[in-house]
mmCIF file of C-alpha atoms in Angstrom:
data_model
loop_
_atom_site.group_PDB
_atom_site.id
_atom_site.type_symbol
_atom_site.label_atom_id
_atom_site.label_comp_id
_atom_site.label_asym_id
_atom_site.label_seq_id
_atom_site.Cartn_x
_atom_site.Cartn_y
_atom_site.Cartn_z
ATOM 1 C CA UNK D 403 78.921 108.666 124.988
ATOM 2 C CA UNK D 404 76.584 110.166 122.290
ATOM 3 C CA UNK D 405 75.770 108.195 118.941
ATOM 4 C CA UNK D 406 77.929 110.501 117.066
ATOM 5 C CA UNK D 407 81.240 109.570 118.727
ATOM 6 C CA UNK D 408 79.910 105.645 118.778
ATOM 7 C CA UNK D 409 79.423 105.991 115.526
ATOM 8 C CA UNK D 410 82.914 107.090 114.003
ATOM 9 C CA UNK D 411 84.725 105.160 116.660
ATOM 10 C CA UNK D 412 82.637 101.773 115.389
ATOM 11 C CA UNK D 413 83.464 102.660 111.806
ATOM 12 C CA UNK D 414 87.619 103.074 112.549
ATOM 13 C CA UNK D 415 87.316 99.937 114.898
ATOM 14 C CA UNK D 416 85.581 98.474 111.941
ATOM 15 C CA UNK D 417 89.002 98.789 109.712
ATOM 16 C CA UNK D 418 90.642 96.711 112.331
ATOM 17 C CA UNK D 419 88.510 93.675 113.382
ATOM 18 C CA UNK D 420 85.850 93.885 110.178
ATOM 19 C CA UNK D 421 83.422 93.354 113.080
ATOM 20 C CA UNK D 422 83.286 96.002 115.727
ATOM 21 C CA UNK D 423 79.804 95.509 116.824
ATOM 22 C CA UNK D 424 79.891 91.900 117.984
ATOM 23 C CA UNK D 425 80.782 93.867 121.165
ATOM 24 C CA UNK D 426 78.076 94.264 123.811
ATOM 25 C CA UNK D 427 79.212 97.955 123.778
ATOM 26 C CA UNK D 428 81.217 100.465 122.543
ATOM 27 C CA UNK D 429 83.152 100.659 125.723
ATOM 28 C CA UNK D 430 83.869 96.763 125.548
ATOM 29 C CA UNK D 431 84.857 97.105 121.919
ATOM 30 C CA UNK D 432 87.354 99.981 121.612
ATOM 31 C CA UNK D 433 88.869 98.650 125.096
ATOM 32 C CA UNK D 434 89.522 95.141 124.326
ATOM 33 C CA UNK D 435 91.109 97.094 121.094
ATOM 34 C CA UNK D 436 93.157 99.390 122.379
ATOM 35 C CA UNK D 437 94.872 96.318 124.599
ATOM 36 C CA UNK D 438 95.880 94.962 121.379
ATOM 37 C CA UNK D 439 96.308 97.923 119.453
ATOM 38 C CA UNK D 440 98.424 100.652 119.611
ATOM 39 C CA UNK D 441 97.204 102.055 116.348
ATOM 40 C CA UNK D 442 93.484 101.757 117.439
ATOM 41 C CA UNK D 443 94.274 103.370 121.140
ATOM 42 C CA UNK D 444 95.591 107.009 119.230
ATOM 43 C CA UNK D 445 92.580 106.812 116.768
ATOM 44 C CA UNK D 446 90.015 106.453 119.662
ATOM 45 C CA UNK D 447 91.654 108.892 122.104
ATOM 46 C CA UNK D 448 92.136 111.269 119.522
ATOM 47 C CA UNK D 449 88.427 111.042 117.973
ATOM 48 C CA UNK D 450 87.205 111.665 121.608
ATOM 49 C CA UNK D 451 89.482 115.207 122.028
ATOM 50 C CA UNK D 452 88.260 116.416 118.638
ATOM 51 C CA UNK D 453 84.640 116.108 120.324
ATOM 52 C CA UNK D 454 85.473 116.815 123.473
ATOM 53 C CA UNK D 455 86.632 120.075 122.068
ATOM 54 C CA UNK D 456 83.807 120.747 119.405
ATOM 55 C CA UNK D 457 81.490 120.396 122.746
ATOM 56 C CA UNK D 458 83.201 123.012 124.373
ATOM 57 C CA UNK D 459 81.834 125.614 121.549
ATOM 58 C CA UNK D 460 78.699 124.731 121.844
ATOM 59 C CA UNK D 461 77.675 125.290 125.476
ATOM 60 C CA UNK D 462 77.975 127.482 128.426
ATOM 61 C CA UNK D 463 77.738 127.334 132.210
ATOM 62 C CA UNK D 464 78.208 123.345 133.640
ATOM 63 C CA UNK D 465 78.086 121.589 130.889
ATOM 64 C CA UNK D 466 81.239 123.721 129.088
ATOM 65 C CA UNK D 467 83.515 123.124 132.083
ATOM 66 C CA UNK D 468 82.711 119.544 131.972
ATOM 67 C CA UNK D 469 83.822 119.272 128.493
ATOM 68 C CA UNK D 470 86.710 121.192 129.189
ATOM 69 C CA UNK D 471 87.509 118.703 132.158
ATOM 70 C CA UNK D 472 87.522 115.911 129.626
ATOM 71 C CA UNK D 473 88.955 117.606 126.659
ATOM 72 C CA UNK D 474 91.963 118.328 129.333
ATOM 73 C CA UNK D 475 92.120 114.803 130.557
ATOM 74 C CA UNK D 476 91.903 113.176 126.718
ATOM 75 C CA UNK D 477 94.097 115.788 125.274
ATOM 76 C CA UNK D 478 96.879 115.114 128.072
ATOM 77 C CA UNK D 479 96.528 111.350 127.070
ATOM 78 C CA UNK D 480 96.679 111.898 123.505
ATOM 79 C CA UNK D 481 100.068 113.733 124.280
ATOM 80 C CA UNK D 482 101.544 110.759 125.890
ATOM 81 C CA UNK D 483 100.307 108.395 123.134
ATOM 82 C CA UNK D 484 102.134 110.825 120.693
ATOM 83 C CA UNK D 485 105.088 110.731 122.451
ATOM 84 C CA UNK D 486 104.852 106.986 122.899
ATOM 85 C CA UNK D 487 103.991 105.893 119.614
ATOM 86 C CA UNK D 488 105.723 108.934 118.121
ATOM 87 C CA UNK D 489 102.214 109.655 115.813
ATOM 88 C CA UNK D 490 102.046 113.828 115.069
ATOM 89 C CA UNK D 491 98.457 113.699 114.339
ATOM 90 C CA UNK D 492 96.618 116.240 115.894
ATOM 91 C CA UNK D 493 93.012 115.783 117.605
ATOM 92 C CA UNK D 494 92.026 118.521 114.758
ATOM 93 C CA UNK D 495 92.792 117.437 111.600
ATOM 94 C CA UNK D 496 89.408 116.775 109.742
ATOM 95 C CA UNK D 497 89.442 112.678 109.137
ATOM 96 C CA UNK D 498 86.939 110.680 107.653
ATOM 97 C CA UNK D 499 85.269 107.756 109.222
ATOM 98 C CA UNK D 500 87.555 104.163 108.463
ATOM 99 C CA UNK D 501 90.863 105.664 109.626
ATOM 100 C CA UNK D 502 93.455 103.104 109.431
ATOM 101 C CA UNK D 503 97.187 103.372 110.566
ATOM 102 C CA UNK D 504 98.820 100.074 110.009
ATOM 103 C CA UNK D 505 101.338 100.030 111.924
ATOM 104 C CA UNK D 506 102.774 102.209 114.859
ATOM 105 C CA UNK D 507 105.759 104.614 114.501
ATOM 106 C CA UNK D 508 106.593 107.742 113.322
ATOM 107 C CA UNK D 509 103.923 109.570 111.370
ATOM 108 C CA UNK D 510 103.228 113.195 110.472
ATOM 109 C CA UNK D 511 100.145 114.876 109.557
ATOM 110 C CA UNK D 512 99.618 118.806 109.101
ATOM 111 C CA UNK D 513 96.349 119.970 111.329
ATOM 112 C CA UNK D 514 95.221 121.618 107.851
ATOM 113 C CA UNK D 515 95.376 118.781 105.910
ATOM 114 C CA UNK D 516 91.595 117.209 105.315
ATOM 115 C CA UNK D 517 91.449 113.314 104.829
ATOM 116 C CA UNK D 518 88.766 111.602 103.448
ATOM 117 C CA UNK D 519 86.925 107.820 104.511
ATOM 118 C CA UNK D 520 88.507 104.812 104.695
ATOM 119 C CA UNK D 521 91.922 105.841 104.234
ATOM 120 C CA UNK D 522 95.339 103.594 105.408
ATOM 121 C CA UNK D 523 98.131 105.217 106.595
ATOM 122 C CA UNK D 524 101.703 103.618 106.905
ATOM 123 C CA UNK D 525 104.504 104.364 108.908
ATOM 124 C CA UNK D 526 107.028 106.907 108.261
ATOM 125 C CA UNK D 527 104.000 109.003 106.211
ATOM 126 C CA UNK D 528 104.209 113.098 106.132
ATOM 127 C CA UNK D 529 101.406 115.345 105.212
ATOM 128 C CA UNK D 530 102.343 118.481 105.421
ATOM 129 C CA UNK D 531 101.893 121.807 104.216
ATOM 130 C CA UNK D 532 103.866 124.021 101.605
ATOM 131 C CA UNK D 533 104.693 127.580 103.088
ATOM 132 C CA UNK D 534 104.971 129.556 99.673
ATOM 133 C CA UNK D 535 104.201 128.762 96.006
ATOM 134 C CA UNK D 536 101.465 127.996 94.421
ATOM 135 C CA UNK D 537 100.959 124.896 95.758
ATOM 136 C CA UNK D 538 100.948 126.738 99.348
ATOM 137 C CA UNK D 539 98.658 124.942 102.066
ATOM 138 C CA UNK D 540 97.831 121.346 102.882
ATOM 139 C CA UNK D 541 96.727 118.793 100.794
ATOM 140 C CA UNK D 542 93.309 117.207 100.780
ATOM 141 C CA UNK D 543 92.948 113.361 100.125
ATOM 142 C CA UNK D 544 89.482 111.759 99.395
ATOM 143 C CA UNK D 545 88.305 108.539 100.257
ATOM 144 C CA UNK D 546 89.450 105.037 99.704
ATOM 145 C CA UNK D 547 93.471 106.366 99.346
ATOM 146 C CA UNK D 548 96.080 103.990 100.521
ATOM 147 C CA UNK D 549 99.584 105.650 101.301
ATOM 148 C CA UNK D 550 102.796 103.950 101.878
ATOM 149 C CA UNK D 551 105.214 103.803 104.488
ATOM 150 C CA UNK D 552 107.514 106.574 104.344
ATOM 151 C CA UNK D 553 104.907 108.366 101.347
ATOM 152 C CA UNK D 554 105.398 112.315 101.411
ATOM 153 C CA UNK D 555 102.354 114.330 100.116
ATOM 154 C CA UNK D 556 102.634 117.961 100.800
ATOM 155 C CA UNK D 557 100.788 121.387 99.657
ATOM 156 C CA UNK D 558 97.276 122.328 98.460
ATOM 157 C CA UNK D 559 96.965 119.566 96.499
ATOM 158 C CA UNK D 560 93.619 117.498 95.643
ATOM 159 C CA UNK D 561 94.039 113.147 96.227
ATOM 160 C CA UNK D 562 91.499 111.606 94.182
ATOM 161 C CA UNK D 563 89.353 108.545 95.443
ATOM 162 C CA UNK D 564 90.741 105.467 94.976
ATOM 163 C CA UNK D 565 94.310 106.239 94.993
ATOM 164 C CA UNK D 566 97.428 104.699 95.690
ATOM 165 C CA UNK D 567 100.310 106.122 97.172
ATOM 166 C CA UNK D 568 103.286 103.691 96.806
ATOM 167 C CA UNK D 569 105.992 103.338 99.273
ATOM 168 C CA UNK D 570 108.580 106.361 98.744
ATOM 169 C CA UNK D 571 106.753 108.441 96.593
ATOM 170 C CA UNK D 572 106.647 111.839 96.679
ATOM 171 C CA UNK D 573 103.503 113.906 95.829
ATOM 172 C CA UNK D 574 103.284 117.540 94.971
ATOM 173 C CA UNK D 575 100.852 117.570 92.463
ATOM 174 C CA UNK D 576 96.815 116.846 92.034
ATOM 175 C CA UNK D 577 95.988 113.242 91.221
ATOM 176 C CA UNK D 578 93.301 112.505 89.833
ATOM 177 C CA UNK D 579 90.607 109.109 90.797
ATOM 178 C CA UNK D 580 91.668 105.713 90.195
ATOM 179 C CA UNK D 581 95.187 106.468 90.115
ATOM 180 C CA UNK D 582 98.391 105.042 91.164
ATOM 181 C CA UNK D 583 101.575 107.219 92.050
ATOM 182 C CA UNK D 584 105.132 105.873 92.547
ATOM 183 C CA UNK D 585 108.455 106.840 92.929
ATOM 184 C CA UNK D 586 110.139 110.374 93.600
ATOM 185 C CA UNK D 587 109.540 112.170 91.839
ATOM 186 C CA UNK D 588 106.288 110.789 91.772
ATOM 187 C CA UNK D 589 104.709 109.285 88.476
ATOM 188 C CA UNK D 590 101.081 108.724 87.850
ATOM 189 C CA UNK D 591 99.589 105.701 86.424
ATOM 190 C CA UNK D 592 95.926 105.607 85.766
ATOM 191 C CA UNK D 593 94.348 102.332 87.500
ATOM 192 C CA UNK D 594 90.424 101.272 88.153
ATOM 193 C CA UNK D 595 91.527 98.914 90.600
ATOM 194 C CA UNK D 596 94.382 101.009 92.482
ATOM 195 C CA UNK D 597 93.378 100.394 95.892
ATOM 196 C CA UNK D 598 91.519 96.747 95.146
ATOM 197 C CA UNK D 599 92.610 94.404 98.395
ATOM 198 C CA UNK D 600 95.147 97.020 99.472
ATOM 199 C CA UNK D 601 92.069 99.270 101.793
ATOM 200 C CA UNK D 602 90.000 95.938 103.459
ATOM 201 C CA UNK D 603 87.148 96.137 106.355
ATOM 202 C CA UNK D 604 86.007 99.439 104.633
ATOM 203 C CA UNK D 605 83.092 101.752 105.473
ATOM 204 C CA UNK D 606 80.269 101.638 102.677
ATOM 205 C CA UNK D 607 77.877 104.328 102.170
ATOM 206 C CA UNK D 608 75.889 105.227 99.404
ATOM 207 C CA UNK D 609 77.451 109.067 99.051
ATOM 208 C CA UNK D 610 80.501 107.594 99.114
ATOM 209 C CA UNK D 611 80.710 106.519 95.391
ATOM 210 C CA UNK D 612 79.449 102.751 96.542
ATOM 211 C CA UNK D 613 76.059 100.711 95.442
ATOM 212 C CA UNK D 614 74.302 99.403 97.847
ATOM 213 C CA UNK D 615 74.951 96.140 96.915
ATOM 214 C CA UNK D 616 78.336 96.972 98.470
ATOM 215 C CA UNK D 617 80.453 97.081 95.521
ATOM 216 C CA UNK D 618 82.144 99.996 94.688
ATOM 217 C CA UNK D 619 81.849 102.115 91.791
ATOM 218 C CA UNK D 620 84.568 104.117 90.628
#
């Protein structure tokens, strides 16, 4: 396993334990996870077919049909999960490192939609896309965004960072940073803190609008 797949499956392991590396390797950590975890066991299956499958463009001859043997073999695993945990999320969607889904059930996510780091998804969430309009296409959400369970967020809308998507709401419109939305339809409220304590274990890096002190700036 290369130290680009360690990497983002340590950071999403990460949002679960808050210490993923106490492992003696990655293999040991994501697989005394994904015993306990349902949530963990998509994440980590589907992280390894979105690689799987990027490796497949990059090579020819031996190497491309191995890929393509264990893009087949993940991608036929992440089907099952889906089925079994009923999570739509497909191995393509562009996710950030920190990807959270609290708790297992049904949730949707459009393959266009991009999702930033350290986000938490809860059950019963759609992201979809918007067929006509001017809001047609999928949304994109930045980082540190908490959504609630049964949250719907659909079109080519922009998620600030550190926003909070409260349970039921229903967003079809930009939101701007430090921002909390509620209700259907939804209603912004400005707020510094929106996510503070909601979005734990997270994923700090400089770029990422955090000192490197560890405390975020928003």
């Amino acid at each position: 396993m290369t130290d680009e797949l360690k990497d983002i499956i340590y950071a999403d392991l990460f949002r679960y334990t808050g210490n993923a590396r106490r492992f003696k390797n990655i293999y040991t950590c994501y697989l005394e996870e994904r015993r306990s975890s349902p949530e963990f066991s998509y994440i980590s299956v589907m992280r390894r077919t979105r690689y799987y499958s990027d490796q497949i463009k990059k090579y020819d001859g031996f190497r491309k049909w191995l890929y393509q043997v264990k893009f087949s073999v993940s991608n036929f695993r992440l089907d099952r999960l889906s089925r079994k945990y009923h999570f739509q999320i497909p191995y393509d969607t562009e996710i950030g490192k920190g990807f959270y889904l609290a708790h297992f059930g049904r949730v949707i996510i459009h393959p266009k939609s991009v999702i930033g780091h350290n986000v938490n998804v809860s059950t019963g969430v759609v992201i979809g896309t918007q067929f006509r309009g001017k809001r047609k296409g999928s949304p994109h959400i930045g980082n540190y965004v908490w959504i609630g369970a049964n949250a719907v967020i659909v079109g080519n809308i922009r998620i600030g960072n550190n926003v909070l998507i409260a349970p039921g709401a229903y967003v079809n419109f930009d939101v701007p940073d430090g921002s909390i939305v509620i209700g259907n339809p939804g209603l912004i409220r400005r707020s510094p803190g929106a996510t503070l304590n909601y979005i734990n274990n997270t994923i700090l890096f400089d770029e990422y609008n955090v000192r490197s002190d560890g405390v975020r700036q928003w």
